[in-house]
Coordinates of C-alpha atoms and ligand atoms in Angstrom, one line a residue:
M282 CA 35.8 134.7 154.4
P283 CA 38.6 131.8 153.5
A284 CA 36.3 128.6 154.7
L285 CA 34.3 129.3 151.1
A286 CA 37.6 130.1 149.4
T287 CA 36.8 127.3 146.4
D288 CA 38.8 126.2 143.4
T289 CA 37.6 128.6 140.9
L290 CA 35.8 125.7 138.7
S291 CA 34.6 123.4 141.3
D292 CA 33.4 122.4 144.9
L293 CA 36.5 121.8 146.4
L294 CA 38.4 123.8 148.8
S295 CA 41.4 125.4 147.5
V296 CA 45.0 124.7 148.6
P297 CA 47.1 127.1 150.1
V298 CA 50.6 127.5 149.9
G299 CA 53.6 129.0 151.9
A300 CA 54.5 129.1 155.4
L301 CA 52.4 126.8 157.3
V302 CA 50.7 129.6 159.3
V303 CA 47.5 129.3 160.8
P304 CA 45.9 132.8 160.4
E305 CA 43.8 135.0 163.5
G306 CA 41.3 135.2 161.0
E307 CA 37.5 136.1 161.2
T308 CA 36.0 132.8 163.0
A309 CA 32.3 132.5 162.7
V310 CA 31.6 128.4 163.8
L311 CA 32.8 126.6 166.7
L312 CA 34.3 123.8 165.3
S313 CA 36.4 123.3 162.6
L314 CA 37.5 119.5 162.4
V315 CA 39.9 118.7 159.9
V316 CA 39.7 114.8 158.5
P317 CA 43.3 114.2 156.9
T318 CA 42.9 110.9 154.6
Y319 CA 44.9 109.0 152.2
N320 CA 43.3 105.7 150.5
E321 CA 40.4 105.5 153.1
A322 CA 37.4 105.2 150.5
G323 CA 36.3 102.5 152.5
N324 CA 35.6 104.2 155.3
V325 CA 34.8 108.2 153.9
G326 CA 30.9 107.7 153.7
L327 CA 30.3 106.1 157.2
L328 CA 32.8 108.8 159.3
V329 CA 31.0 111.9 157.8
Q330 CA 27.7 110.9 158.5
K331 CA 28.8 108.8 161.9
L332 CA 30.3 112.9 162.8
T333 CA 28.1 114.9 161.1
G334 CA 25.4 113.5 163.1
L335 CA 26.8 113.7 166.0
L336 CA 27.7 117.6 165.2
D337 CA 24.8 118.3 164.6
R338 CA 22.9 117.4 167.8
I339 CA 26.4 119.0 170.0
C340 CA 26.7 122.3 167.7
P341 CA 24.1 122.4 165.0
E342 CA 25.4 124.8 162.7
D343 CA 28.0 125.7 164.2
Y344 CA 30.8 123.5 163.2
E345 CA 32.6 122.7 160.0
L346 CA 34.2 119.3 158.5
I347 CA 37.0 119.4 156.6
I348 CA 38.4 116.9 154.6
V349 CA 41.5 117.4 153.3
D350 CA 43.3 114.0 150.8
D351 CA 46.3 113.5 149.6
N352 CA 44.9 113.1 146.1
S353 CA 43.9 109.3 147.4
P354 CA 44.2 106.8 143.7
D355 CA 41.9 105.3 145.6
G356 CA 39.1 108.2 144.6
T357 CA 38.8 109.2 148.3
W358 CA 38.5 112.8 147.1
E359 CA 35.7 111.8 144.6
I360 CA 33.9 109.9 147.1
A361 CA 34.5 112.8 149.6
R362 CA 33.4 115.1 147.0
S363 CA 30.0 113.5 145.7
L364 CA 29.0 113.8 149.6
L365 CA 29.0 117.8 149.4
P366 CA 25.3 118.1 148.2
D367 CA 24.0 116.1 151.3
Y368 CA 25.6 117.6 154.1
P369 CA 26.4 121.1 154.2
Q370 CA 29.1 121.9 157.3
L371 CA 31.4 119.4 155.1
R372 CA 34.5 121.0 152.7
V373 CA 36.5 118.7 151.1
M374 CA 40.4 120.0 149.9
R375 CA 42.2 118.1 147.2
R376 CA 45.9 118.7 147.3
T377 CA 48.0 117.1 144.6
E378 CA 51.7 119.4 145.4
E379 CA 52.3 118.6 149.3
R380 CA 51.8 115.2 151.3
G381 CA 51.9 114.0 155.0
L382 CA 49.3 113.4 157.4
S383 CA 50.6 117.0 159.6
T384 CA 50.7 119.4 156.7
A385 CA 47.4 118.1 155.4
V386 CA 45.9 118.9 158.7
I387 CA 47.3 122.5 158.9
R388 CA 46.8 123.0 155.5
G389 CA 43.4 122.4 156.6
W390 CA 42.8 124.9 159.6
Q391 CA 44.7 127.4 157.6
V392 CA 41.3 127.9 155.5
S393 CA 38.6 127.1 157.9
C394 CA 36.7 129.2 160.3
G395 CA 36.5 127.8 163.5
R396 CA 37.1 129.5 166.7
V397 CA 38.2 126.2 167.7
L398 CA 40.6 123.3 166.0
G399 CA 40.3 120.3 165.9
V400 CA 41.3 116.5 164.3
I401 CA 40.5 113.1 164.0
D402 CA 41.5 110.0 162.0
G403 CA 39.3 109.3 158.9
D404 CA 39.3 105.4 159.9
L405 CA 37.2 105.5 162.4
Q406 CA 40.2 104.6 164.9
H407 CA 39.3 107.0 166.6
P408 CA 35.7 106.4 168.4
P409 CA 33.8 109.6 166.8
E410 CA 31.9 110.0 170.4
V411 CA 34.8 111.7 173.1
L412 CA 35.2 114.7 170.4
E413 CA 31.3 115.9 172.4
K414 CA 34.1 115.3 175.5
L415 CA 36.5 117.1 173.6
L416 CA 34.8 120.1 172.7
A417 CA 33.3 120.5 176.2
E418 CA 36.5 120.7 177.4
L419 CA 37.6 124.1 175.5
V420 CA 34.6 125.6 176.0
A421 CA 35.0 124.9 179.5
G422 CA 38.2 127.2 179.0
A423 CA 40.9 124.3 177.9
D424 CA 43.6 125.7 175.6
L425 CA 44.5 122.2 174.2
A426 CA 42.3 118.6 174.8
V427 CA 43.8 116.0 173.5
A428 CA 42.2 112.3 173.8
S429 CA 44.2 110.1 174.9
R430 CA 45.0 105.7 175.7
H431 CA 46.7 106.6 178.6
V432 CA 44.5 108.1 181.2
E433 CA 41.1 106.2 183.0
G434 CA 38.9 105.5 180.4
G435 CA 41.5 105.4 177.7
G436 CA 43.0 101.8 175.9
I437 CA 43.8 100.2 173.2
S438 CA 41.8 97.3 171.1
E439 CA 44.1 94.8 170.3
W440 CA 47.5 95.7 169.5
S441 CA 50.3 93.4 169.6
V442 CA 52.6 92.8 172.0
F443 CA 55.2 94.2 169.6
R444 CA 53.4 97.5 168.4
R445 CA 52.5 98.3 172.2
L446 CA 56.5 98.3 173.1
T447 CA 57.2 100.1 170.1
S448 CA 54.8 103.1 170.7
R449 CA 55.8 102.8 174.4
G450 CA 59.7 103.1 173.3
A451 CA 59.3 106.0 171.0
Q452 CA 57.3 107.9 173.9
I453 CA 60.2 107.4 176.8
L454 CA 62.9 108.0 174.2
G455 CA 61.0 111.1 173.2
L456 CA 60.6 111.9 176.9
M457 CA 64.4 111.5 176.8
I458 CA 65.5 113.9 173.9
A459 CA 62.5 116.8 174.5
P460 CA 60.6 116.2 178.1
N461 CA 59.3 119.4 177.8
V462 CA 57.6 119.3 175.1
V463 CA 57.3 115.2 175.3
G464 CA 56.3 115.2 179.2
R465 CA 53.0 118.0 178.9
V466 CA 50.6 115.2 178.0
S467 CA 49.9 111.1 178.9
D468 CA 49.5 110.1 175.1
P469 CA 52.5 112.7 172.8
M470 CA 52.1 110.3 169.9
S471 CA 47.6 111.0 170.1
G472 CA 46.4 112.7 166.2
Y473 CA 43.0 112.8 168.0
F474 CA 42.3 116.5 169.8
M475 CA 41.2 120.3 169.5
V476 CA 43.0 123.4 170.1
Q477 CA 42.1 126.8 170.8
R478 CA 43.0 128.8 166.6
S479 CA 44.4 131.4 169.4
A480 CA 47.2 129.1 171.1
I481 CA 48.6 128.4 167.6
A482 CA 47.7 131.3 164.8
Q483 CA 50.5 133.5 163.4
Q484 CA 52.9 131.0 164.7
I485 CA 55.3 129.8 161.9
L486 CA 54.0 125.3 161.7
N487 CA 56.5 123.0 160.8
P488 CA 55.8 119.3 161.8
Q489 CA 57.5 116.5 160.5
G490 CA 55.6 113.5 159.7
Y491 CA 53.0 112.7 161.4
K492 CA 52.8 113.6 165.3
I493 CA 51.4 117.6 164.7
L494 CA 50.4 117.5 168.9
L495 CA 54.2 117.5 169.3
E496 CA 54.6 120.7 166.9
I497 CA 51.6 122.5 168.6
L498 CA 52.9 121.6 172.4
G499 CA 56.6 123.0 171.6
R500 CA 55.3 125.8 169.5
G501 CA 51.8 127.4 170.7
E502 CA 51.1 129.5 173.1
V503 CA 49.3 126.5 175.0
G504 CA 48.5 126.9 178.9
R505 CA 45.9 124.8 180.4
I506 CA 45.7 121.6 179.0
S507 CA 43.1 118.2 179.4
E508 CA 43.5 115.1 178.9
V509 CA 40.1 113.0 177.6
G510 CA 40.5 108.9 177.6
Y511 CA 39.5 107.0 174.8
V512 CA 40.0 103.2 173.1
F513 CA 41.8 103.1 170.2
Q514 CA 39.8 101.0 167.7
E515 CA 40.5 98.5 165.3
R516 CA 40.5 99.4 162.2
Q517 CA 37.1 97.9 160.1
D518 CA 38.8 98.9 156.6
G519 CA 41.6 99.7 154.7
E520 CA 45.3 99.9 156.2
S521 CA 47.7 102.1 158.4
K522 CA 50.5 104.5 156.4
V523 CA 53.0 104.2 159.1
T524 CA 56.5 102.8 157.5
W525 CA 60.1 102.9 159.4
R526 CA 59.6 106.3 157.2
Q527 CA 57.5 107.4 160.2
Y528 CA 60.2 106.8 163.1
V529 CA 62.8 108.3 161.6
E530 CA 60.8 111.2 160.7
Y531 CA 59.6 111.7 164.6
L532 CA 63.3 111.9 166.1
Q533 CA 64.2 114.0 163.5
H534 CA 61.4 116.4 164.8
L535 CA 62.2 115.3 168.7
V536 CA 65.5 117.0 168.1
R537 CA 64.1 119.7 165.9
L538 CA 62.3 120.6 169.0
R539 CA 64.6 120.4 171.4
S540 CA 67.5 122.6 169.7
D541 CA 64.8 125.5 169.0
G542 CA 64.3 125.8 172.5
R543 CA 67.2 125.5 174.2
L544 CA 69.7 127.3 171.4
E545 CA 67.1 129.8 171.2
K546 CA 67.3 130.5 175.3
L547 CA 71.0 130.1 175.4
K548 CA 71.8 132.9 172.8
E549 CA 69.1 134.9 174.6
R550 CA 70.8 134.9 177.8
F551 CA 74.8 134.8 176.1
P552 CA 74.4 136.7 172.7
V553 CA 78.3 135.3 172.6
G554 CA 78.1 135.7 168.4
R555 CA 76.6 139.7 168.8
F556 CA 79.7 140.3 171.5
L557 CA 82.3 139.3 169.4
R558 CA 80.9 141.1 166.4
F559 CA 80.1 144.1 168.4
G560 CA 84.1 143.9 169.8
T561 CA 85.6 143.1 166.0
V562 CA 84.3 146.3 165.2
G563 CA 85.5 148.0 168.5
F564 CA 88.6 147.3 167.4
S565 CA 88.2 148.2 163.8
G566 CA 87.6 151.8 165.3
V567 CA 90.7 151.3 166.7
F568 CA 92.5 151.8 163.4
V569 CA 89.8 154.0 161.9
D570 CA 90.7 156.2 164.6
M571 CA 94.1 156.3 164.3
G572 CA 94.0 156.5 160.9
V573 CA 92.0 159.6 160.8
F574 CA 94.2 161.3 163.4
W575 CA 97.6 160.9 161.5
M576 CA 95.7 162.3 158.1
L577 CA 94.6 165.0 160.2
T578 CA 97.9 165.9 161.6
T579 CA 100.2 165.4 159.3
I580 CA 98.2 166.2 156.1
L581 CA 95.5 168.8 157.1
L582 CA 98.0 170.2 160.1
L583 CA 95.6 170.7 162.5
A584 CA 96.2 170.7 166.0
P585 CA 96.1 167.5 168.5
V586 CA 93.2 168.7 169.8
P587 CA 91.1 169.4 167.5
A588 CA 91.9 166.3 165.5
T589 CA 91.3 163.5 168.4
V590 CA 88.1 164.5 168.8
L591 CA 87.5 164.6 165.0
S592 CA 89.0 161.6 164.6
A593 CA 87.1 159.8 167.5
E594 CA 84.5 161.3 165.8
V595 CA 84.7 159.3 162.0
A596 CA 85.5 156.1 164.4
V597 CA 82.2 156.1 166.1
I598 CA 80.4 157.2 162.9
N599 CA 82.2 153.6 161.2
N600 CA 81.3 151.5 164.4
F601 CA 77.7 152.4 164.4
I602 CA 78.0 152.4 160.6
W603 CA 79.2 148.5 161.2
N604 CA 77.1 147.4 164.5
D605 CA 73.7 148.6 162.2
R606 CA 74.7 147.0 159.1
W607 CA 76.4 143.7 161.2
T608 CA 76.2 143.1 164.7
F609 CA 72.3 143.9 165.2
A610 CA 71.5 143.9 161.7
D611 CA 68.3 141.8 162.9
R612 CA 67.2 144.3 165.1
S613 CA 67.8 147.4 163.0
G614 CA 65.6 145.4 160.4
Q615 CA 63.0 145.5 163.1
Q616 CA 63.0 149.2 162.9
P617 CA 63.0 150.2 159.3
G618 CA 63.0 154.0 158.5
R619 CA 65.8 157.0 158.5
R620 CA 64.3 158.8 161.6
S621 CA 64.6 155.6 163.6
A622 CA 68.4 154.8 162.4
L623 CA 69.2 157.9 162.9
K624 CA 67.7 158.0 166.6
R625 CA 70.1 155.0 167.1
F626 CA 73.3 156.8 166.0
W627 CA 72.3 159.5 168.1
K628 CA 71.6 157.2 171.2
F629 CA 75.7 155.4 170.1
N630 CA 76.5 159.4 170.1
V631 CA 76.1 159.4 173.4
L632 CA 76.8 155.8 175.0
C633 CA 80.3 156.6 173.6
L634 CA 80.5 159.8 175.2
V635 CA 79.7 157.9 178.5
G636 CA 81.9 155.4 177.8
I637 CA 84.6 157.6 177.8
V638 CA 83.8 159.4 180.5
L639 CA 83.3 156.1 182.9
Q640 CA 87.3 154.7 181.6
G641 CA 88.6 157.8 182.4
T642 CA 86.8 157.4 185.6
L643 CA 88.0 154.2 186.0
V644 CA 91.6 154.4 185.1
G645 CA 91.7 157.7 187.1
V646 CA 89.9 155.0 190.7
M647 CA 92.5 152.4 190.2
S648 CA 95.8 154.4 189.5
K649 CA 95.1 156.1 192.7
F650 CA 93.9 153.5 195.2
A651 CA 95.7 149.7 192.9
V652 CA 98.6 148.9 192.7
I653 CA 98.1 148.4 189.0
P654 CA 100.3 150.0 186.6
A655 CA 98.6 152.8 184.3
I656 CA 98.7 150.5 181.0
G657 CA 97.1 147.7 183.4
A658 CA 94.7 149.8 184.6
K659 CA 93.7 151.4 181.2
L660 CA 93.6 147.7 179.6
L661 CA 91.1 146.5 182.2
A662 CA 89.3 149.7 181.8
I663 CA 89.3 149.0 178.4
A664 CA 87.9 145.4 178.5
L665 CA 85.0 146.6 181.3
V666 CA 83.5 149.5 179.4
M667 CA 83.6 147.6 175.8
L668 CA 81.0 145.0 178.8
W669 CA 79.5 147.7 179.6
N670 CA 79.1 149.5 176.0
F671 CA 78.0 146.2 174.6
W672 CA 75.3 145.9 177.1
I673 CA 73.8 149.1 177.4
N674 CA 73.7 149.4 173.9
L675 CA 71.6 146.1 173.5
K676 CA 69.3 147.5 176.1
L677 CA 68.8 150.9 174.5
S678 CA 70.3 151.5 171.4
W679 CA 69.0 148.5 169.1
R680 CA 66.4 148.0 172.0
V681 CA 62.7 146.3 170.3
T682 CA 60.1 146.3 171.9
D683 CA 58.2 142.8 170.7
T684 CA 55.1 143.3 172.6
K685 CA 53.8 140.3 170.8
R686 CA 56.3 137.8 172.6
Ligands
LIG49 N1 46.0 113.3 154.1 C1 47.4 113.0 153.8 N2 47.9 112.6 153.9 N3 46.0 111.8 154.9 C2 47.4 111.2 155.7 C3 48.2 110.7 155.4 C4 48.9 111.7 154.6 O1 50.4 111.0 153.8 N4 49.0 109.5 155.9 C5 47.8 109.7 157.0 N5 46.8 109.8 156.8 C6 46.0 109.4 157.2 C7 45.2 108.4 157.2 O2 44.1 108.5 156.2 C8 43.8 108.0 158.3 O3 42.8 108.6 158.3 C9 44.7 108.9 159.7 O4 45.8 110.1 158.7 C10 45.8 108.3 160.5 O5 46.9 107.4 159.6 P1 47.1 106.3 159.9 O6 48.3 105.2 159.5 O7 45.8 105.1 160.1 O8 47.3 106.1 161.3 P2 48.0 104.7 162.9 O9 46.4 104.3 163.1 O10 48.4 104.3 162.3 O11 48.5 106.0 164.0 C11 46.8 107.1 164.2 O12 47.2 106.4 165.5 C12 47.9 107.1 165.8 C13 47.6 106.4 167.9 O13 49.2 106.3 168.2 C14 47.0 108.1 164.0 O14 46.0 108.6 163.8 C15 48.1 109.0 165.2 O15 47.6 110.5 164.7 C16 47.5 108.8 166.4 O16 48.2 109.3 167.1
LIG50 MN1 44.8 104.6 161.8

């Protein structure tokens, strides 16, 4: 079980490496609550005491509390570790290779075994009592429950005007850059929330900097969202780690979330690049066709009709290979094996034949009813059939059934 994976010679959780993907996994408890910490030596003892006190009451033995510390110079991880014997639901991870709030949270979730994944700050600025309400929302069927400063019951204790302005400014900027993501909750900056494991499992998460909730909203399969008001408390010990860098990372993150969604949708609707590749391959096929035809008739002295059929088939094979390796390379890659390649080839062949018949019909119809010269009719027919060929091959020959999406 992942939650029990520990450093070989210690009582610490081992740190996952590679992509930031939360596995579907086997779940053993209701809640896995991650606390990211950096230099919280003065807070961690009281925090663990408060959180376990609360959770022992609302979901006894059905939770785990995971502290993920980035090798804090003040020794937060050592203090947390010394608490292990007294708190059976506590786990501690010490990261030495990676740093950063968001990745710390995901690394913690990666080794967790809860059906619900949560996060809370380690400096007691997030009031622990709210956990009970958040969890209740998830148990009642929400995909995501966010503790918010901007709904009924929410607020900020003693923030300066400057800090209030930057916080709201960041939110408004976010609404302009990535409205679909930021606009879904009243407090998108919140670092205090719970999400169903199933809503984010198997997704590659790639958050930048501080705002992991943005990534969850942008990439998770989040349907029902609940918000619970909370008052952001003043820090009693230690200091905030926010610098101007976090603002830059926030902006970069927003831009990425925005372009991701848009580009993907546009590409899906208008596969321009793919169509250009398909056209290039088709163009190369004309030369293959003519070249082979020339060789068959002048060197092998074949009659024109069998030479036409043979050279056309060679061109079809040429086009198939290029399309399979290049135009639709991403899709062929998803259907490996000789058998499926042969299947694609067979479909492509049939569709080429259908295309030729279609072209003949179009030329026939146009030259009979319209006043276009034959060569114009032929050119128009080629263009139309090429569009048709591209579309039908996209849908049939290189179709991938992706039931997971
Ligand atoms: N592991 C790890 N690595 N933890 C970190 C790191 C890091 O690089 N940086 C910060 N943390 C931990 C802190 O120790 C603390 O427990 C928590 O993350 C939040 O960091 P703070 O520096 O205290 O952030 P804040 O109080 O300014 O901002 C908080 O308030 C926001 C509300 O606007 C954060 O919790 C935000 O997530 C929250 O939304
Ligand atoms: Mn804080």
